[in-house]
Coordinates of C-alpha atoms in Angstrom, one line a residue:
M1 CA 10.6 -78.8 -16.3
Q2 CA 7.7 -81.2 -16.3
E3 CA 8.0 -84.6 -18.1
F4 CA 5.1 -86.5 -19.7
E5 CA 4.8 -90.3 -20.4
I6 CA 3.6 -90.9 -23.9
T7 CA 2.4 -94.3 -25.2
I8 CA 3.1 -94.4 -28.9
L9 CA 1.1 -96.9 -31.1
L10 CA 3.2 -97.9 -34.0
P11 CA 1.5 -99.0 -37.2
K12 CA 1.7 -102.5 -38.6
S13 CA 4.5 -103.4 -40.8
Q14 CA 4.8 -106.3 -43.2
G15 CA 4.6 -109.6 -41.3
E16 CA 4.2 -107.8 -38.0
T17 CA 1.4 -106.7 -35.7
E18 CA 0.8 -103.3 -34.1
K19 CA 3.3 -102.4 -31.4
S20 CA 3.3 -99.8 -28.7
I21 CA 6.3 -98.1 -27.1
T22 CA 6.6 -95.7 -24.2
R23 CA 8.6 -92.4 -24.2
S24 CA 9.2 -89.8 -21.6
V25 CA 9.2 -86.3 -23.1
K26 CA 9.8 -82.9 -21.7
E27 CA 7.2 -80.2 -21.6
G28 CA 7.2 -78.2 -24.8
T29 CA 8.4 -81.1 -27.0
T30 CA 6.6 -80.9 -30.4
F31 CA 4.9 -83.9 -32.1
H32 CA 7.3 -83.2 -35.0
T33 CA 10.3 -83.9 -32.8
L34 CA 8.9 -87.1 -31.5
A35 CA 7.7 -88.2 -34.9
G36 CA 11.2 -87.8 -36.3
E37 CA 12.7 -89.8 -33.5
V38 CA 10.2 -92.6 -33.9
A39 CA 10.4 -92.7 -37.7
Q40 CA 14.2 -93.0 -37.5
A41 CA 14.0 -95.8 -34.9
Y42 CA 11.3 -97.8 -36.7
P43 CA 11.6 -96.9 -40.4
E44 CA 9.9 -100.2 -41.5
R45 CA 6.7 -99.1 -39.7
F46 CA 6.1 -95.9 -41.7
D47 CA 5.3 -96.0 -45.4
G48 CA 5.7 -92.3 -46.1
P49 CA 6.4 -88.9 -44.5
I50 CA 4.5 -88.4 -41.3
M51 CA 1.8 -85.7 -41.7
L52 CA -0.3 -85.7 -38.5
A53 CA -0.4 -86.8 -34.9
S54 CA -3.5 -88.3 -33.2
F55 CA -3.3 -87.6 -29.5
E56 CA -6.0 -88.9 -27.2
N57 CA -8.3 -89.4 -30.2
K58 CA -7.8 -85.8 -31.4
I59 CA -5.9 -84.9 -34.6
R60 CA -2.9 -82.5 -34.0
E61 CA -0.6 -80.8 -36.3
L62 CA 3.1 -81.8 -35.9
S63 CA 4.0 -78.2 -34.9
K64 CA 1.9 -78.5 -31.7
S65 CA 3.6 -79.1 -28.3
I66 CA 2.8 -82.0 -26.0
G67 CA 1.2 -80.7 -22.8
K68 CA 0.2 -83.9 -21.0
S69 CA 0.6 -87.6 -20.8
G70 CA -1.4 -89.7 -23.2
T71 CA -1.7 -92.1 -26.1
L72 CA -0.3 -91.1 -29.5
S73 CA -0.2 -92.4 -33.0
F74 CA 1.1 -90.9 -36.3
E75 CA -0.4 -90.8 -39.8
T76 CA 1.6 -90.7 -42.9
A77 CA 0.8 -89.2 -46.3
T78 CA -0.7 -92.6 -47.3
G79 CA -3.5 -92.4 -44.8
K80 CA -6.9 -90.7 -45.5
D81 CA -6.3 -87.6 -43.5
G82 CA -2.5 -87.6 -44.2
K83 CA -3.2 -87.6 -47.9
R84 CA -5.4 -84.6 -47.6
V85 CA -2.6 -82.8 -45.6
Y86 CA -0.1 -83.7 -48.3
R87 CA -2.2 -82.4 -51.2
R88 CA -3.1 -79.2 -49.4
S89 CA 0.5 -78.5 -48.6
V90 CA 1.8 -79.2 -52.1
T91 CA -0.9 -76.8 -53.3
F92 CA 0.5 -74.1 -51.0
L93 CA 4.0 -75.0 -52.2
M94 CA 2.8 -74.4 -55.8
E95 CA 1.3 -71.0 -54.8
K96 CA 4.6 -70.0 -53.3
A97 CA 6.5 -71.0 -56.4
V98 CA 4.1 -68.9 -58.6
A99 CA 4.6 -65.9 -56.2
N100 CA 8.4 -66.3 -56.4
L101 CA 8.4 -66.5 -60.2
W102 CA 5.9 -63.9 -61.2
G103 CA 4.8 -62.0 -58.1
T104 CA 1.3 -62.1 -56.4
Q105 CA 0.3 -58.9 -58.1
K106 CA 1.1 -60.1 -61.6
A107 CA 0.0 -63.8 -61.4
Q108 CA -2.2 -66.2 -59.6
V109 CA -2.8 -69.9 -59.9
R110 CA -6.4 -71.3 -59.8
V111 CA -7.2 -74.9 -58.7
Y112 CA -10.4 -76.0 -60.3
Y113 CA -11.1 -79.7 -59.6
S114 CA -9.7 -83.2 -59.0
L115 CA -8.6 -85.0 -62.2
G116 CA -7.2 -88.5 -61.7
Q117 CA -4.8 -88.4 -58.8
G118 CA -4.2 -84.7 -59.2
Y119 CA -5.7 -81.2 -59.4
Y120 CA -6.5 -79.5 -62.7
C121 CA -5.1 -75.9 -62.4
E122 CA -4.6 -72.9 -64.6
L123 CA -2.2 -69.9 -64.4
E124 CA -3.9 -66.5 -64.5
Q125 CA -2.2 -63.4 -66.0
V126 CA 0.6 -65.7 -67.1
D127 CA 0.7 -67.8 -70.2
N128 CA -0.1 -71.5 -69.7
T129 CA 2.9 -72.8 -71.6
K130 CA 5.1 -75.9 -71.2
E131 CA 8.0 -73.5 -70.5
N132 CA 6.2 -71.8 -67.6
F133 CA 5.1 -75.2 -66.2
A134 CA 8.7 -76.4 -66.3
L135 CA 9.8 -73.2 -64.4
L136 CA 7.0 -73.8 -61.9
K137 CA 8.1 -77.4 -61.2
T138 CA 11.8 -76.4 -60.9
E139 CA 11.0 -73.6 -58.3
M140 CA 8.7 -76.0 -56.3
K141 CA 11.6 -78.5 -56.2
R142 CA 14.0 -75.8 -55.0
L143 CA 11.5 -74.8 -52.2
V144 CA 11.4 -78.4 -51.1
E145 CA 15.2 -78.5 -50.8
E146 CA 15.1 -75.4 -48.7
N147 CA 12.9 -77.2 -46.2
L148 CA 10.9 -74.1 -45.3
A149 CA 8.6 -74.1 -42.3
I150 CA 4.8 -73.9 -42.8
R151 CA 3.7 -71.9 -39.8
K152 CA 0.2 -71.4 -38.5
E153 CA -0.8 -67.9 -37.3
S154 CA -3.9 -66.5 -35.8
M155 CA -5.3 -63.4 -37.3
K156 CA -8.4 -61.3 -36.9
T157 CA -10.9 -62.4 -39.5
D158 CA -11.5 -58.8 -40.6
Y159 CA -7.7 -58.3 -41.2
A160 CA -7.5 -61.6 -43.1
E161 CA -10.4 -60.6 -45.3
A162 CA -8.8 -57.3 -46.1
H163 CA -5.4 -58.9 -46.8
F164 CA -6.8 -61.4 -49.3
T165 CA -8.8 -58.7 -51.0
E166 CA -5.6 -56.6 -51.4
Q167 CA -3.8 -59.7 -52.8
G168 CA -6.5 -60.3 -55.4
M169 CA -7.9 -63.4 -53.8
E170 CA -11.4 -62.2 -53.8
Q171 CA -13.1 -65.6 -53.4
K172 CA -11.0 -66.3 -50.3
A173 CA -12.0 -62.9 -48.9
R174 CA -15.7 -63.7 -49.6
L175 CA -15.4 -67.0 -47.8
L176 CA -14.0 -65.3 -44.7
H177 CA -16.6 -62.6 -44.9
Y178 CA -19.2 -65.2 -43.7
R179 CA -17.1 -66.7 -40.9
R180 CA -18.7 -66.2 -37.4
S181 CA -15.4 -66.5 -35.6
S182 CA -13.6 -63.3 -34.9
R183 CA -10.2 -64.9 -35.5
T184 CA -8.9 -67.1 -38.3
N185 CA -6.0 -69.5 -38.6
I186 CA -3.7 -68.4 -41.5
Y187 CA -0.7 -70.3 -42.8
N188 CA 2.6 -68.6 -43.6
L189 CA 5.1 -70.0 -46.0
D190 CA 8.2 -67.8 -46.2
G191 CA 6.0 -64.6 -46.1
L192 CA 3.2 -65.9 -48.3
L193 CA -0.1 -66.0 -46.4
D194 CA -3.1 -68.2 -47.2
Y195 CA -6.1 -69.8 -45.7
F196 CA -6.7 -73.6 -46.0
Y197 CA -9.5 -75.9 -45.2
G198 CA -7.7 -78.3 -42.8
Y199 CA -4.3 -79.1 -41.4
M200 CA -1.0 -78.6 -43.1
A201 CA 2.4 -80.3 -43.2
Y202 CA 5.2 -79.2 -40.9
S203 CA 7.6 -78.0 -43.7
T204 CA 8.2 -78.1 -47.4
G205 CA 10.9 -80.7 -47.0
E206 CA 8.3 -83.4 -46.5
L207 CA 6.7 -82.7 -49.9
K208 CA 9.2 -84.3 -52.2
T209 CA 6.9 -86.3 -54.6
F210 CA 4.8 -84.4 -57.1
D211 CA 4.7 -83.5 -60.8
V212 CA 3.4 -80.7 -63.0
L213 CA 2.0 -82.1 -66.3
P214 CA 0.6 -79.9 -69.1
Y215 CA -3.1 -80.8 -69.8
G216 CA -5.9 -79.1 -71.6
Q217 CA -5.7 -75.3 -71.3
G218 CA -3.7 -75.6 -68.1
F219 CA -1.9 -78.3 -66.2
V220 CA -2.4 -81.1 -63.6
L221 CA -0.6 -81.0 -60.3
L222 CA 0.0 -84.7 -59.8
F223 CA 0.3 -86.4 -56.3
P224 CA 2.1 -89.5 -55.2
N225 CA 1.0 -93.1 -55.5
K226 CA 0.1 -95.3 -52.6
N227 CA 3.6 -96.1 -51.6
M228 CA 4.9 -92.5 -52.0
S229 CA 7.7 -93.6 -54.4
Q230 CA 6.5 -91.7 -57.4
V231 CA 3.5 -89.7 -58.7
E232 CA 0.5 -91.5 -60.0
P233 CA 0.2 -91.5 -63.8
L234 CA -2.6 -89.3 -65.0
E235 CA -5.3 -91.9 -65.6
T236 CA -8.4 -89.9 -66.8
S237 CA -10.3 -89.4 -70.0
E238 CA -11.0 -86.5 -72.2
K239 CA -14.7 -87.2 -71.7
L240 CA -14.4 -86.7 -68.0
H241 CA -12.4 -83.5 -68.5
E242 CA -15.0 -82.1 -70.9
T243 CA -17.7 -82.9 -68.4
L244 CA -15.9 -81.0 -65.7
Q245 CA -15.2 -78.1 -68.0
S246 CA -18.9 -78.0 -68.9
S247 CA -19.6 -77.8 -65.2
K248 CA -17.1 -75.0 -64.8
K249 CA -19.0 -73.1 -67.5
W250 CA -22.3 -73.7 -65.7
S251 CA -20.8 -72.1 -62.6
Q252 CA -19.6 -69.1 -64.5
M253 CA -23.1 -68.8 -66.1
L254 CA -24.7 -68.9 -62.7
S255 CA -22.0 -66.6 -61.2
V256 CA -21.5 -69.3 -58.5
G257 CA -18.0 -70.9 -58.6
T258 CA -17.1 -70.8 -54.9
I259 CA -18.8 -71.0 -51.5
G260 CA -18.4 -67.3 -50.9
S261 CA -20.2 -66.4 -54.1
L262 CA -23.0 -68.9 -53.2
N263 CA -23.3 -67.3 -49.8
D264 CA -23.6 -63.8 -51.5
L265 CA -26.6 -65.0 -53.5
I266 CA -28.3 -66.5 -50.5
A267 CA -27.6 -63.3 -48.4
K268 CA -29.1 -61.2 -51.2
G269 CA -32.3 -63.3 -51.2
R270 CA -31.7 -64.8 -54.6
A271 CA -31.8 -68.5 -53.4
E272 CA -35.0 -69.3 -55.2
E273 CA -33.8 -67.8 -58.5
L274 CA -30.6 -69.9 -58.3
I275 CA -32.6 -73.1 -57.6
L276 CA -34.9 -72.6 -60.5
T277 CA -32.1 -71.6 -62.9
Q278 CA -30.0 -74.6 -61.9
E279 CA -33.0 -77.0 -62.2
A280 CA -33.8 -75.6 -65.7
L281 CA -30.3 -76.1 -66.8
M282 CA -30.3 -79.7 -65.6
E283 CA -33.7 -80.4 -67.2
D284 CA -32.4 -79.0 -70.5
E285 CA -29.4 -81.4 -70.3
I286 CA -31.6 -84.4 -69.6
G287 CA -33.9 -83.4 -72.5
D288 CA -30.9 -83.1 -74.9
L289 CA -29.7 -86.5 -73.7
A290 CA -33.1 -88.1 -74.4
G291 CA -33.1 -86.5 -77.8
E292 CA -29.7 -88.0 -78.6
I293 CA -31.0 -91.4 -77.6
V294 CA -34.1 -91.2 -79.8
R295 CA -32.1 -89.9 -82.8
S296 CA -29.8 -92.9 -82.6
G297 CA -32.9 -95.0 -83.6
N298 CA -31.8 -98.4 -82.5
K299 CA -31.1 -98.2 -78.8
K300 CA -33.2 -100.6 -76.7
F301 CA -31.1 -100.7 -73.5
I302 CA -30.3 -97.5 -71.6
M303 CA -27.6 -98.6 -69.2
I304 CA -27.1 -96.3 -66.2
A305 CA -24.3 -96.6 -63.6
G306 CA -22.5 -94.4 -61.1
P307 CA -21.1 -94.3 -57.6
S308 CA -23.2 -94.1 -54.4
S309 CA -25.5 -91.2 -53.9
S310 CA -25.2 -89.9 -57.5
G311 CA -29.0 -89.7 -57.8
K312 CA -29.3 -92.6 -60.3
T313 CA -33.0 -93.3 -59.4
T314 CA -34.2 -89.7 -59.8
F315 CA -32.1 -89.3 -63.0
S316 CA -33.6 -92.5 -64.5
N317 CA -37.1 -91.3 -63.8
R318 CA -36.5 -87.9 -65.3
L319 CA -34.8 -89.3 -68.3
S320 CA -37.8 -91.7 -68.7
M321 CA -40.2 -88.7 -68.7
Q322 CA -38.2 -86.9 -71.3
L323 CA -38.1 -90.0 -73.5
S324 CA -41.9 -90.3 -73.1
A325 CA -42.3 -86.7 -74.2
K326 CA -40.3 -87.6 -77.4
G327 CA -42.6 -90.5 -78.3
V328 CA -40.6 -93.4 -76.7
R329 CA -42.1 -95.7 -74.0
P330 CA -39.5 -96.3 -71.3
H331 CA -39.6 -99.2 -68.8
P332 CA -37.4 -99.0 -65.7
I333 CA -35.3 -102.1 -64.7
A334 CA -33.4 -102.2 -61.4
L335 CA -30.4 -104.5 -61.5
D336 CA -31.0 -105.1 -57.8
D337 CA -34.0 -107.3 -58.8
Y338 CA -31.5 -109.7 -60.4
Y339 CA -29.6 -110.3 -57.2
V340 CA -28.9 -114.0 -56.6
D341 CA -30.6 -115.4 -53.5
R342 CA -28.7 -114.4 -50.4
D343 CA -27.5 -117.9 -49.6
R344 CA -25.7 -117.9 -53.0
C345 CA -24.2 -114.4 -52.6
P346 CA -20.4 -114.4 -52.5
K347 CA -18.6 -113.3 -49.4
D348 CA -15.7 -110.9 -49.1
E349 CA -12.4 -111.4 -47.2
N350 CA -14.1 -110.6 -43.9
G351 CA -16.8 -113.2 -44.4
E352 CA -19.4 -110.6 -45.1
Y353 CA -21.8 -110.7 -48.1
D354 CA -20.3 -108.9 -51.0
F355 CA -23.4 -107.4 -52.6
E356 CA -21.3 -105.1 -54.8
C357 CA -19.4 -107.8 -56.8
L358 CA -20.7 -108.8 -60.3
E359 CA -21.2 -112.4 -59.0
A360 CA -24.0 -111.1 -56.7
I361 CA -26.0 -110.5 -59.8
D362 CA -27.6 -113.5 -61.7
V363 CA -25.9 -112.4 -65.0
A364 CA -27.1 -115.5 -66.9
K365 CA -30.8 -114.9 -66.0
F366 CA -30.5 -111.1 -66.8
N367 CA -29.1 -111.9 -70.3
E368 CA -31.7 -114.6 -70.9
D369 CA -34.5 -112.2 -70.1
M370 CA -33.1 -109.3 -72.0
C371 CA -32.5 -111.4 -75.1
A372 CA -36.0 -112.7 -74.9
L373 CA -37.4 -109.2 -74.7
M374 CA -35.3 -108.3 -77.8
R375 CA -37.0 -111.1 -79.7
G376 CA -40.4 -109.7 -78.8
E377 CA -41.3 -112.3 -76.2
E378 CA -43.3 -111.7 -73.1
V379 CA -41.1 -112.1 -70.0
A380 CA -41.9 -112.5 -66.3
M381 CA -40.0 -109.8 -64.5
P382 CA -38.4 -110.5 -61.1
S383 CA -38.5 -108.5 -57.9
F384 CA -36.0 -109.0 -55.1
N385 CA -37.3 -109.3 -51.6
F386 CA -34.6 -107.7 -49.4
K387 CA -36.3 -108.9 -46.2
T388 CA -36.2 -112.6 -47.2
G389 CA -33.1 -112.3 -49.4
K390 CA -34.8 -114.1 -52.2
R391 CA -35.9 -113.3 -55.8
E392 CA -39.7 -113.3 -56.3
Y393 CA -42.1 -113.2 -59.2
R394 CA -45.2 -111.2 -58.5
G395 CA -47.1 -111.4 -61.8
N396 CA -45.3 -108.5 -63.5
T397 CA -44.6 -109.2 -67.2
L398 CA -43.1 -107.2 -70.0
K399 CA -43.2 -107.3 -73.7
L400 CA -41.4 -104.8 -75.9
S401 CA -42.8 -103.1 -79.0
D402 CA -40.8 -100.9 -81.5
R403 CA -41.5 -97.8 -79.3
D404 CA -40.3 -99.4 -76.1
V405 CA -36.9 -99.1 -74.4
L406 CA -35.5 -100.4 -71.1
V407 CA -33.9 -97.9 -68.7
I408 CA -31.6 -100.2 -66.6
E409 CA -30.0 -98.8 -63.5
G410 CA -27.5 -100.4 -61.3
I411 CA -23.9 -100.6 -60.1
H412 CA -22.7 -102.8 -62.9
G413 CA -24.6 -101.2 -65.8
L414 CA -21.4 -100.2 -67.7
N415 CA -19.6 -103.6 -67.2
H416 CA -19.6 -105.4 -70.6
K417 CA -19.8 -108.7 -68.8
L418 CA -23.2 -107.9 -67.4
S419 CA -24.8 -107.6 -70.8
A420 CA -22.4 -109.6 -73.0
S421 CA -25.2 -111.3 -74.9
L422 CA -26.7 -108.0 -76.1
P423 CA -25.4 -106.4 -79.2
D424 CA -23.4 -103.3 -78.5
E425 CA -25.4 -101.2 -81.0
S426 CA -28.5 -101.8 -79.0
K427 CA -27.0 -100.2 -75.8
F428 CA -26.7 -96.6 -74.8
R429 CA -24.4 -96.2 -71.7
I430 CA -24.6 -93.4 -69.2
Y431 CA -22.2 -92.7 -66.4
I432 CA -23.6 -90.5 -63.7
S433 CA -21.8 -88.9 -60.8
A434 CA -22.1 -85.8 -58.6
L435 CA -19.0 -83.9 -59.9
T436 CA -19.4 -80.7 -57.9
Q437 CA -18.7 -77.5 -59.8
L438 CA -18.4 -75.5 -56.5
N439 CA -15.0 -74.8 -54.9
I440 CA -14.2 -73.6 -51.4
D441 CA -12.1 -70.8 -52.9
E442 CA -9.3 -70.1 -55.5
H443 CA -7.0 -72.8 -54.1
N444 CA -9.2 -75.3 -52.3
P445 CA -11.2 -77.6 -54.5
L446 CA -14.3 -79.1 -52.9
P447 CA -14.0 -82.9 -52.7
T448 CA -16.7 -84.7 -54.7
T449 CA -16.8 -87.5 -52.3
D450 CA -17.7 -85.2 -49.4
G451 CA -20.8 -84.1 -51.3
R452 CA -21.8 -87.7 -51.9
L453 CA -21.2 -88.7 -48.3
L454 CA -23.4 -85.9 -47.0
R455 CA -26.1 -86.9 -49.5
R456 CA -25.9 -90.4 -48.2
I457 CA -25.9 -89.4 -44.5
V458 CA -29.1 -87.4 -45.0
R459 CA -30.9 -90.0 -47.2
D460 CA -30.0 -93.1 -45.1
A461 CA -31.1 -91.4 -41.9
R462 CA -34.5 -90.6 -43.5
T463 CA -35.1 -93.9 -45.4
R464 CA -33.1 -96.6 -43.6
N465 CA -33.0 -95.2 -40.0
T466 CA -29.2 -95.3 -40.3
T467 CA -27.2 -93.0 -38.1
A468 CA -24.5 -90.7 -39.4
R469 CA -21.9 -92.7 -37.4
E470 CA -23.0 -95.9 -39.2
T471 CA -22.9 -94.2 -42.6
I472 CA -19.4 -92.8 -42.0
A473 CA -18.2 -96.2 -40.7
M474 CA -19.2 -98.0 -43.9
W475 CA -18.1 -95.2 -46.3
D476 CA -14.5 -96.5 -46.8
S477 CA -16.0 -99.9 -47.8
V478 CA -18.4 -98.2 -50.2
R479 CA -15.5 -96.3 -51.8
R480 CA -13.4 -99.4 -52.2
G481 CA -16.4 -101.0 -54.0
E482 CA -16.6 -98.0 -56.3
E483 CA -12.9 -98.1 -57.1
K484 CA -13.3 -101.8 -58.0
Y485 CA -16.6 -102.0 -59.7
I486 CA -17.6 -98.6 -61.1
F487 CA -14.7 -96.2 -61.8
P488 CA -12.8 -98.6 -64.2
Y489 CA -15.8 -98.7 -66.5
Q490 CA -16.7 -95.0 -66.7
D491 CA -14.7 -94.4 -69.8
G492 CA -16.9 -96.9 -71.7
A493 CA -19.9 -94.6 -71.3
D494 CA -21.4 -92.9 -74.3
V495 CA -22.2 -89.9 -72.1
M496 CA -21.1 -88.7 -68.6
F497 CA -23.9 -86.9 -66.7
N498 CA -23.0 -84.5 -63.8
S499 CA -25.8 -84.7 -61.2
A500 CA -24.3 -82.2 -58.8
L501 CA -26.4 -79.2 -57.9
V502 CA -24.5 -76.0 -57.2
Y503 CA -26.8 -75.1 -54.3
E504 CA -27.1 -78.5 -52.7
L505 CA -24.6 -78.3 -49.8
A506 CA -26.4 -75.2 -48.5
V507 CA -29.5 -77.3 -48.4
L508 CA -27.9 -80.5 -47.0
K509 CA -26.4 -78.4 -44.2
I510 CA -29.8 -78.0 -42.6
Y511 CA -30.4 -81.8 -42.5
A512 CA -26.8 -83.1 -42.0
E513 CA -25.6 -80.9 -39.1
P514 CA -28.0 -82.3 -36.4
L515 CA -27.1 -85.9 -37.5
L516 CA -23.4 -85.2 -37.3
F517 CA -23.7 -83.6 -33.9
Q518 CA -25.1 -86.8 -32.5
I519 CA -21.8 -88.7 -33.0
P520 CA -20.0 -89.1 -29.6
K521 CA -16.6 -87.6 -29.1
D522 CA -15.1 -90.9 -27.9
C523 CA -15.8 -92.9 -31.1
K524 CA -13.5 -93.1 -34.1
E525 CA -16.0 -91.6 -36.5
Y526 CA -16.0 -88.3 -34.5
T527 CA -12.9 -86.9 -36.3
E528 CA -14.6 -87.3 -39.7
A529 CA -17.9 -85.8 -38.3
K530 CA -16.0 -82.8 -36.9
R531 CA -14.3 -82.3 -40.3
L532 CA -17.6 -82.3 -42.1
L533 CA -19.2 -80.0 -39.5
K534 CA -16.4 -77.5 -40.0
F535 CA -16.9 -77.8 -43.8
L536 CA -20.7 -77.1 -43.5
D537 CA -20.0 -74.1 -41.3
Y538 CA -18.8 -72.3 -44.4
F539 CA -22.3 -72.3 -45.9
L540 CA -25.2 -70.1 -45.2
P541 CA -28.4 -72.3 -45.0
M542 CA -30.7 -72.3 -48.0
P543 CA -34.5 -72.6 -47.8
T544 CA -36.0 -75.6 -49.6
E545 CA -39.5 -74.4 -50.5
A546 CA -38.5 -73.6 -54.1
I547 CA -37.0 -77.1 -54.8
G548 CA -39.4 -79.0 -57.1
K549 CA -40.8 -82.4 -56.3
N550 CA -39.0 -83.9 -59.3
S551 CA -35.6 -82.4 -58.2
L552 CA -32.7 -84.8 -57.8
M553 CA -32.2 -83.1 -54.4
R554 CA -35.5 -84.6 -53.2
E555 CA -34.1 -88.1 -53.5
F556 CA -32.0 -87.2 -50.4
I557 CA -34.0 -84.7 -48.4
G558 CA -37.4 -86.2 -49.1
G559 CA -40.6 -84.9 -50.8
S560 CA -39.9 -86.5 -54.2
C561 CA -42.7 -87.3 -56.6
F562 CA -40.8 -90.4 -57.6
N563 CA -40.5 -93.7 -55.7
V564 CA -37.0 -93.1 -54.3

């Protein structure tokens, strides 16, 4: 029997650097076997259960066999891809527990969206009660103790579609209906078959940390914290949940809750109808929001903040138009124009300019100007020159009358420290984010961050000549900035606005795929590009002719009537 030489890169542990070891393994040895041996020999190097192998820069499930010599590393459930595997696998575990308790013909569980560090779910055909949730959790724990294998099987796509139709998983069947491949990988957990978007854990024994918490009309399936010792407490707000519930109702109104149902509409030639209806719904919501601001009577500062690629600029313009239609005169203010000169900008731990921290903004000057405007004074307004890295004054002045309001957009808009000198009653705070209302199928929620990343890849390639590889490389840093500077302040908003468009990924597909295909296979961003390409492959492309010039989508694909 042939033997292979494997170089294993061990992760850093506290106070130690990376380390490599060499092992000779026999042909047919699985990555799972080797992972167990390494984790047992070097427990201090692994901060959680191992979920995946990376062999020769390609992700491999642990059940795969080693077939050649090469370089290997492992990823635990605390890593980005490992976390996805863990959550996906716990979802499958939950499905199996529901099937065991009530039978697949009598009950289903539906995963709707992320909420805090968990998924909001509802039982169907079974009462959503604390007693049933307790039964569900107990059965899931029992299945973990059994350490059941999660096996991947290849099945003809037609057979898989028929199977899921028979099991009442209509949306999963619709998803597979549009697959071009003649075969599909299905996962088997003790006789329960399901299709998942991505890799799965080796067995249920690795899925020890989770919780089932009653919430709203259903429950939240909670996942572990960063060190895998316990579940993350549910840190969310009723306001966010209500916004997501509203989005769910939109999806039901449009009859588009999953990728399969979206593809059905596109295939039937109803794409233009969907675009126009979605845009009308969004315009209605913006109009209602403008009406709420006007009726409040004393709001002078409309503060808008949200994570990257939420469409803040287009939203600000459309809100301004609605305010104008209601007799109010809006003036846009970009917080970016209050950046300190670049030589005064703080630097992060890597010595790079930290443009996202509050100290990068001249908070004192912003408050001085805003207070002067409140007093009715005429103020010289700044413009930041991003080429020279300096603030400039180009003769633009502003003076407010009773009918005037300021529409202020920027990353720190909801941070009280930014506008501490302004009375709270003069401010109306809006948090905007693209909280997608579309799911992959009944059990696979569509990650909101994937939608925003694709938006940014397309926009930055068009407006900044940034490659998809560069955008993916900086995305983790962008996300860290959001976690630090934006998300902690979302609950302070008066209103949460969802900027996701139910049709957008079918449009972004056309622009994003060529950019992602340009990423070389030998660079570290290739794995993420491949994942996104697989994701986009689920969508039928949608024509863009019906998308209006004022659509939020135009901020990303081009053709907007606004200066975006």
